[in-house]
Amino acid sequence: MIESIDEFEKQLRQGRGGVILYTLTHIPLPENYREALLNACLNDLRYDHQCEHSRGEYVFELIQIAGNSDYYRGQILTKLKTMDASEETKYDLLQLMHLTRLFAQSGDLEARNAL
C-alpha cells in the first residue's frame, strides 16, 4: 500500500502494480505524484537494463489512467526533440521513443511526426 511519495517513487522505479492502484484511486494525482510520474516518463528508472523489460507500456498505462495525457505527451515530445544520443542517455532516449510510438499508435499525429 502506498502511503507516501517516497513509497510511490520506489514502486514506480520497480514497475509495481501498487502505483496503478494508487493512481486509479487518487485522480487527479497530487502535484508531487504527478511530477514523479513525469520523471518516470522522461527517465528510464530501471535498475538493471539487461534483466528488466522496458517500462514504456507500464508508464503509458499510468499516463492514461492519471488523465491529462496531453501534459505528459507534450513533455515527452519536447524532451525527445532536444535530447542528444549520447551513451549516458541511450536508455532514456529509447524509453522516450517507445512512449512516442505508443502515442502515435493511439492516433496522435504530432507523436507520429516526431518519430
Tab-separated table of N, CA and C in Angstrom:
chain	number	residue	atom	x	y	z
A	1	MET	N	0.844	-1.179	0.000
A	1	MET	CA	0.000	0.000	0.000
A	1	MET	C	0.891	1.245	0.000
A	2	ILE	N	0.518	2.211	-0.801
A	2	ILE	CA	1.294	3.439	-0.923
A	2	ILE	C	0.717	4.488	0.020
A	3	GLU	N	1.562	4.935	0.945
A	3	GLU	CA	1.128	5.935	1.912
A	3	GLU	C	1.973	7.203	1.867
A	4	SER	N	2.980	7.232	0.997
A	4	SER	CA	3.835	8.412	0.907
A	4	SER	C	4.395	8.533	-0.502
A	5	ILE	N	4.885	9.728	-0.813
A	5	ILE	CA	5.505	9.951	-2.120
A	5	ILE	C	6.753	9.087	-2.261
A	6	ASP	N	7.474	8.856	-1.174
A	6	ASP	CA	8.673	8.008	-1.245
A	6	ASP	C	8.316	6.586	-1.671
A	7	GLU	N	7.229	6.051	-1.117
A	7	GLU	CA	6.787	4.704	-1.483
A	7	GLU	C	6.290	4.681	-2.930
A	8	PHE	N	5.592	5.724	-3.342
A	8	PHE	CA	5.119	5.842	-4.723
A	8	PHE	C	6.307	5.807	-5.678
A	9	GLU	N	7.320	6.620	-5.397
A	9	GLU	CA	8.503	6.675	-6.264
A	9	GLU	C	9.253	5.355	-6.275
A	10	LYS	N	9.358	4.710	-5.120
A	10	LYS	CA	10.036	3.408	-5.038
A	10	LYS	C	9.322	2.378	-5.905
A	11	GLN	N	8.009	2.284	-5.755
A	11	GLN	CA	7.246	1.311	-6.544
A	11	GLN	C	7.234	1.681	-8.026
A	12	LEU	N	7.276	2.957	-8.335
A	12	LEU	CA	7.343	3.399	-9.726
A	12	LEU	C	8.656	2.944	-10.361
A	13	ARG	N	9.765	3.083	-9.627
A	13	ARG	CA	11.068	2.612	-10.118
A	13	ARG	C	11.060	1.105	-10.343
A	14	GLN	N	10.311	0.384	-9.498
A	14	GLN	CA	10.271	-1.079	-9.580
A	14	GLN	C	9.227	-1.586	-10.574
A	15	GLY	N	8.379	-0.697	-11.078
A	15	GLY	CA	7.340	-1.104	-12.021
A	15	GLY	C	6.239	-1.910	-11.366
A	16	ARG	N	5.892	-1.602	-10.132
A	16	ARG	CA	4.932	-2.369	-9.356
A	16	ARG	C	3.493	-1.931	-9.618
A	17	GLY	N	2.580	-2.840	-9.417
A	17	GLY	CA	1.164	-2.587	-9.638
A	17	GLY	C	0.524	-1.672	-8.618
A	18	GLY	N	1.149	-1.507	-7.458
A	18	GLY	CA	0.605	-0.613	-6.445
A	18	GLY	C	0.466	0.810	-6.944
A	19	VAL	N	1.347	1.209	-7.840
A	19	VAL	CA	1.282	2.555	-8.412
A	19	VAL	C	0.023	2.700	-9.258
A	20	ILE	N	-0.319	1.670	-9.994
A	20	ILE	CA	-1.532	1.707	-10.808
A	20	ILE	C	-2.761	1.804	-9.905
A	21	LEU	N	-2.800	0.992	-8.858
A	21	LEU	CA	-3.932	1.042	-7.926
A	21	LEU	C	-4.033	2.405	-7.245
A	22	TYR	N	-2.911	2.956	-6.838
A	22	TYR	CA	-2.908	4.272	-6.202
A	22	TYR	C	-3.440	5.331	-7.172
A	23	THR	N	-2.955	5.276	-8.399
A	23	THR	CA	-3.357	6.262	-9.404
A	23	THR	C	-4.852	6.161	-9.699
A	24	LEU	N	-5.371	4.955	-9.773
A	24	LEU	CA	-6.800	4.762	-10.024
A	24	LEU	C	-7.674	5.387	-8.935
A	25	THR	N	-7.177	5.415	-7.718
A	25	THR	CA	-7.973	5.897	-6.595
A	25	THR	C	-7.627	7.321	-6.161
A	26	HIS	N	-6.697	7.978	-6.860
A	26	HIS	CA	-6.293	9.335	-6.488
A	26	HIS	C	-6.231	10.248	-7.719
A	27	ILE	N	-7.339	10.306	-8.442
A	27	ILE	CA	-7.410	11.163	-9.633
A	27	ILE	C	-8.103	12.451	-9.246
A	28	PRO	N	-7.541	13.608	-9.533
A	28	PRO	CA	-6.218	13.811	-10.138
A	28	PRO	C	-5.113	13.560	-9.117
A	29	LEU	N	-3.968	13.182	-9.639
A	29	LEU	CA	-2.821	12.933	-8.774
A	29	LEU	C	-2.384	14.227	-8.101
A	30	PRO	N	-1.969	14.146	-6.842
A	30	PRO	CA	-1.373	15.322	-6.206
A	30	PRO	C	-0.133	15.769	-6.997
A	31	GLU	N	0.213	17.020	-6.902
A	31	GLU	CA	1.288	17.606	-7.712
A	31	GLU	C	2.600	16.829	-7.613
A	32	ASN	N	3.040	16.473	-6.410
A	32	ASN	CA	4.322	15.785	-6.282
A	32	ASN	C	4.275	14.375	-6.878
A	33	TYR	N	3.134	13.743	-6.875
A	33	TYR	CA	2.984	12.428	-7.510
A	33	TYR	C	2.971	12.586	-9.034
A	34	ARG	N	2.348	13.651	-9.491
A	34	ARG	CA	2.336	13.928	-10.928
A	34	ARG	C	3.755	14.167	-11.435
A	35	GLU	N	4.555	14.881	-10.652
A	35	GLU	CA	5.942	15.133	-11.040
A	35	GLU	C	6.771	13.850	-11.004
A	36	ALA	N	6.488	12.964	-10.069
A	36	ALA	CA	7.180	11.672	-10.019
A	36	ALA	C	6.847	10.843	-11.258
A	37	LEU	N	5.595	10.883	-11.675
A	37	LEU	CA	5.196	10.171	-12.894
A	37	LEU	C	5.875	10.783	-14.111
A	38	LEU	N	5.939	12.108	-14.165
A	38	LEU	CA	6.635	12.761	-15.276
A	38	LEU	C	8.100	12.346	-15.309
A	39	ASN	N	8.736	12.281	-14.156
A	39	ASN	CA	10.128	11.845	-14.089
A	39	ASN	C	10.280	10.429	-14.642
A	40	ALA	N	9.316	9.561	-14.337
A	40	ALA	CA	9.350	8.188	-14.849
A	40	ALA	C	9.123	8.147	-16.361
A	41	CYS	N	8.435	9.148	-16.894
A	41	CYS	CA	8.234	9.240	-18.341
A	41	CYS	C	9.525	9.657	-19.036
A	42	LEU	N	10.196	10.630	-18.471
A	42	LEU	CA	11.351	11.250	-19.124
A	42	LEU	C	12.665	10.519	-18.867
A	43	ASN	N	12.686	9.661	-17.871
A	43	ASN	CA	13.913	8.961	-17.493
A	43	ASN	C	13.633	7.478	-17.290
A	44	ASP	N	14.484	6.662	-17.856
A	44	ASP	CA	14.364	5.219	-17.680
A	44	ASP	C	14.870	4.882	-16.282
A	45	LEU	N	13.987	4.493	-15.389
A	45	LEU	CA	14.327	4.286	-13.983
A	45	LEU	C	14.707	2.846	-13.645
A	46	ARG	N	14.780	1.990	-14.644
A	46	ARG	CA	15.125	0.594	-14.366
A	46	ARG	C	16.503	0.504	-13.712
A	47	TYR	N	16.636	-0.423	-12.783
A	47	TYR	CA	17.915	-0.639	-12.106
A	47	TYR	C	18.879	-1.410	-12.995
A	48	ASP	N	18.392	-2.476	-13.615
A	48	ASP	CA	19.247	-3.323	-14.449
A	48	ASP	C	18.608	-3.484	-15.824
A	49	HIS	N	19.166	-2.813	-16.794
A	49	HIS	CA	18.598	-2.808	-18.149
A	49	HIS	C	18.737	-4.153	-18.855
A	50	GLN	N	19.651	-4.993	-18.380
A	50	GLN	CA	19.825	-6.303	-19.003
A	50	GLN	C	18.763	-7.299	-18.550
A	51	CYS	N	18.250	-7.127	-17.345
A	51	CYS	CA	17.296	-8.090	-16.782
A	51	CYS	C	15.853	-7.606	-16.834
A	52	GLU	N	15.649	-6.310	-16.773
A	52	GLU	CA	14.303	-5.768	-16.693
A	52	GLU	C	13.827	-5.302	-18.065
A	53	HIS	N	12.588	-5.588	-18.368
A	53	HIS	CA	11.998	-5.156	-19.628
A	53	HIS	C	11.737	-3.658	-19.612
A	54	SER	N	11.560	-3.087	-20.774
A	54	SER	CA	11.225	-1.674	-20.895
A	54	SER	C	9.965	-1.369	-20.090
A	55	ARG	N	9.912	-0.189	-19.529
A	55	ARG	CA	8.740	0.224	-18.773
A	55	ARG	C	7.839	1.141	-19.582
A	56	GLY	N	8.068	1.247	-20.879
A	56	GLY	CA	7.280	2.139	-21.709
A	56	GLY	C	5.785	1.882	-21.625
A	57	GLU	N	5.377	0.644	-21.782
A	57	GLU	CA	3.943	0.326	-21.750
A	57	GLU	C	3.350	0.542	-20.360
A	58	TYR	N	4.113	0.232	-19.336
A	58	TYR	CA	3.688	0.443	-17.950
A	58	TYR	C	3.457	1.940	-17.698
A	59	VAL	N	4.417	2.756	-18.084
A	59	VAL	CA	4.310	4.208	-17.884
A	59	VAL	C	3.185	4.775	-18.747
A	60	PHE	N	3.045	4.276	-19.966
A	60	PHE	CA	1.969	4.745	-20.844
A	60	PHE	C	0.605	4.447	-20.227
A	61	GLU	N	0.455	3.259	-19.655
A	61	GLU	CA	-0.805	2.917	-18.985
A	61	GLU	C	-1.076	3.866	-17.813
A	62	LEU	N	-0.037	4.177	-17.059
A	62	LEU	CA	-0.192	5.118	-15.949
A	62	LEU	C	-0.621	6.499	-16.442
A	63	ILE	N	-0.046	6.941	-17.548
A	63	ILE	CA	-0.420	8.232	-18.131
A	63	ILE	C	-1.901	8.231	-18.484
A	64	GLN	N	-2.359	7.157	-19.095
A	64	GLN	CA	-3.762	7.065	-19.491
A	64	GLN	C	-4.680	7.082	-18.271
A	65	ILE	N	-4.297	6.386	-17.220
A	65	ILE	CA	-5.106	6.329	-16.007
A	65	ILE	C	-5.133	7.682	-15.304
A	66	ALA	N	-3.971	8.323	-15.230
A	66	ALA	CA	-3.847	9.576	-14.481
A	66	ALA	C	-4.610	10.721	-15.133
A	67	GLY	N	-4.921	10.596	-16.423
A	67	GLY	CA	-5.568	11.696	-17.119
A	67	GLY	C	-4.543	12.762	-17.460
A	68	ASN	N	-4.998	13.792	-18.145
A	68	ASN	CA	-4.107	14.878	-18.557
A	68	ASN	C	-2.939	14.344	-19.379
A	69	SER	N	-3.220	13.392	-20.255
A	69	SER	CA	-2.154	12.793	-21.056
A	69	SER	C	-1.504	13.805	-21.995
A	70	ASP	N	-2.224	14.878	-22.346
A	70	ASP	CA	-1.623	15.917	-23.189
A	70	ASP	C	-0.413	16.558	-22.511
A	71	TYR	N	-0.495	16.731	-21.205
A	71	TYR	CA	0.633	17.302	-20.451
A	71	TYR	C	1.857	16.398	-20.562
A	72	TYR	N	1.676	15.110	-20.287
A	72	TYR	CA	2.799	14.175	-20.337
A	72	TYR	C	3.317	14.029	-21.764
A	73	ARG	N	2.413	13.915	-22.722
A	73	ARG	CA	2.820	13.781	-24.126
A	73	ARG	C	3.651	14.979	-24.554
A	74	GLY	N	3.208	16.183	-24.191
A	74	GLY	CA	3.941	17.390	-24.547
A	74	GLY	C	5.347	17.406	-23.977
A	75	GLN	N	5.480	16.995	-22.717
A	75	GLN	CA	6.794	16.949	-22.082
A	75	GLN	C	7.684	15.887	-22.720
A	76	ILE	N	7.098	14.754	-23.055
A	76	ILE	CA	7.853	13.666	-23.698
A	76	ILE	C	8.355	14.116	-25.062
A	77	LEU	N	7.487	14.711	-25.868
A	77	LEU	CA	7.889	15.144	-27.212
A	77	LEU	C	8.918	16.256	-27.153
A	78	THR	N	8.782	17.167	-26.205
A	78	THR	CA	9.760	18.246	-26.066
A	78	THR	C	11.136	17.683	-25.726
A	79	LYS	N	11.185	16.764	-24.773
A	79	LYS	CA	12.484	16.178	-24.404
A	79	LYS	C	13.050	15.349	-25.544
A	80	LEU	N	12.193	14.627	-26.251
A	80	LEU	CA	12.665	13.808	-27.374
A	80	LEU	C	13.324	14.685	-28.435
A	81	LYS	N	12.749	15.842	-28.713
A	81	LYS	CA	13.278	16.745	-29.745
A	81	LYS	C	14.595	17.396	-29.334
A	82	THR	N	14.823	17.549	-28.041
A	82	THR	CA	16.007	18.276	-27.583
A	82	THR	C	17.102	17.372	-27.036
A	83	MET	N	16.875	16.085	-27.034
A	83	MET	CA	17.813	15.156	-26.424
A	83	MET	C	18.922	14.766	-27.380
A	84	ASP	N	20.124	14.601	-26.830
A	84	ASP	CA	21.219	14.083	-27.644
A	84	ASP	C	21.241	12.559	-27.509
A	85	ALA	N	21.998	11.922	-28.334
A	85	ALA	CA	22.018	10.457	-28.343
A	85	ALA	C	23.309	9.916	-27.733
A	86	SER	N	23.770	10.534	-26.657
A	86	SER	CA	24.995	10.067	-26.013
A	86	SER	C	24.758	8.720	-25.332
A	87	GLU	N	25.833	8.047	-25.031
A	87	GLU	CA	25.749	6.739	-24.370
A	87	GLU	C	25.047	6.846	-23.018
A	88	GLU	N	25.252	7.971	-22.310
A	88	GLU	CA	24.656	8.154	-20.985
A	88	GLU	C	23.134	8.241	-21.035
A	89	THR	N	22.590	8.694	-22.133
A	89	THR	CA	21.143	8.903	-22.225
A	89	THR	C	20.461	7.887	-23.134
A	90	LYS	N	21.181	6.873	-23.544
A	90	LYS	CA	20.657	5.897	-24.502
A	90	LYS	C	19.342	5.263	-24.033
A	91	TYR	N	19.260	4.821	-22.791
A	91	TYR	CA	18.052	4.160	-22.313
A	91	TYR	C	16.902	5.148	-22.125
A	92	ASP	N	17.228	6.374	-21.712
A	92	ASP	CA	16.192	7.407	-21.616
A	92	ASP	C	15.612	7.688	-23.001
A	93	LEU	N	16.484	7.797	-23.992
A	93	LEU	CA	16.046	8.048	-25.360
A	93	LEU	C	15.172	6.913	-25.882
A	94	LEU	N	15.581	5.682	-25.617
A	94	LEU	CA	14.785	4.531	-26.061
A	94	LEU	C	13.398	4.544	-25.412
A	95	GLN	N	13.335	4.898	-24.138
A	95	GLN	CA	12.032	4.957	-23.475
A	95	GLN	C	11.174	6.076	-24.058
A	96	LEU	N	11.769	7.235	-24.321
A	96	LEU	CA	11.021	8.338	-24.928
A	96	LEU	C	10.472	7.928	-26.290
A	97	MET	N	11.274	7.231	-27.066
A	97	MET	CA	10.825	6.768	-28.381
A	97	MET	C	9.705	5.741	-28.239
A	98	HIS	N	9.821	4.858	-27.256
A	98	HIS	CA	8.790	3.852	-27.006
A	98	HIS	C	7.467	4.541	-26.654
A	99	LEU	N	7.508	5.514	-25.744
A	99	LEU	CA	6.300	6.231	-25.359
A	99	LEU	C	5.718	7.009	-26.540
A	100	THR	N	6.592	7.622	-27.328
A	100	THR	CA	6.126	8.370	-28.502
A	100	THR	C	5.449	7.436	-29.491
A	101	ARG	N	6.017	6.241	-29.671
A	101	ARG	CA	5.399	5.246	-30.560
A	101	ARG	C	4.013	4.854	-30.060
A	102	LEU	N	3.877	4.677	-28.758
A	102	LEU	CA	2.579	4.301	-28.203
A	102	LEU	C	1.551	5.424	-28.394
A	103	PHE	N	1.966	6.669	-28.246
A	103	PHE	CA	1.058	7.789	-28.527
A	103	PHE	C	0.685	7.805	-30.005
A	104	ALA	N	1.671	7.569	-30.873
A	104	ALA	CA	1.403	7.560	-32.315
A	104	ALA	C	0.431	6.437	-32.675
A	105	GLN	N	0.607	5.265	-32.086
A	105	GLN	CA	-0.284	4.144	-32.366
A	105	GLN	C	-1.707	4.407	-31.895
A	106	SER	N	-1.847	5.290	-30.916
A	106	SER	CA	-3.193	5.611	-30.427
A	106	SER	C	-3.814	6.758	-31.229
A	107	GLY	N	-3.136	7.173	-32.310
A	107	GLY	CA	-3.708	8.159	-33.212
A	107	GLY	C	-3.174	9.564	-33.096
A	108	ASP	N	-2.137	9.788	-32.313
A	108	ASP	CA	-1.584	11.118	-32.116
A	108	ASP	C	-0.663	11.482	-33.296
A	109	LEU	N	-1.097	12.450	-34.096
A	109	LEU	CA	-0.331	12.830	-35.295
A	109	LEU	C	0.978	13.527	-34.953
A	110	GLU	N	0.999	14.334	-33.906
A	110	GLU	CA	2.243	15.014	-33.521
A	110	GLU	C	3.292	13.989	-33.110
A	111	ALA	N	2.889	12.980	-32.383
A	111	ALA	CA	3.809	11.918	-31.976
A	111	ALA	C	4.290	11.146	-33.216
A	112	ARG	N	3.396	10.898	-34.117
A	112	ARG	CA	3.771	10.183	-35.343
A	112	ARG	C	4.804	10.979	-36.134
A	113	ASN	N	4.597	12.271	-36.252
A	113	ASN	CA	5.547	13.123	-36.976
A	113	ASN	C	6.879	13.220	-36.247
A	114	ALA	N	6.869	13.141	-34.933
A	114	ALA	CA	8.103	13.213	-34.160
A	114	ALA	C	8.992	11.994	-34.409
A	115	LEU	N	8.363	10.852	-34.692
A	115	LEU	CA	9.141	9.653	-34.960
A	115	LEU	C	9.769	9.719	-36.341
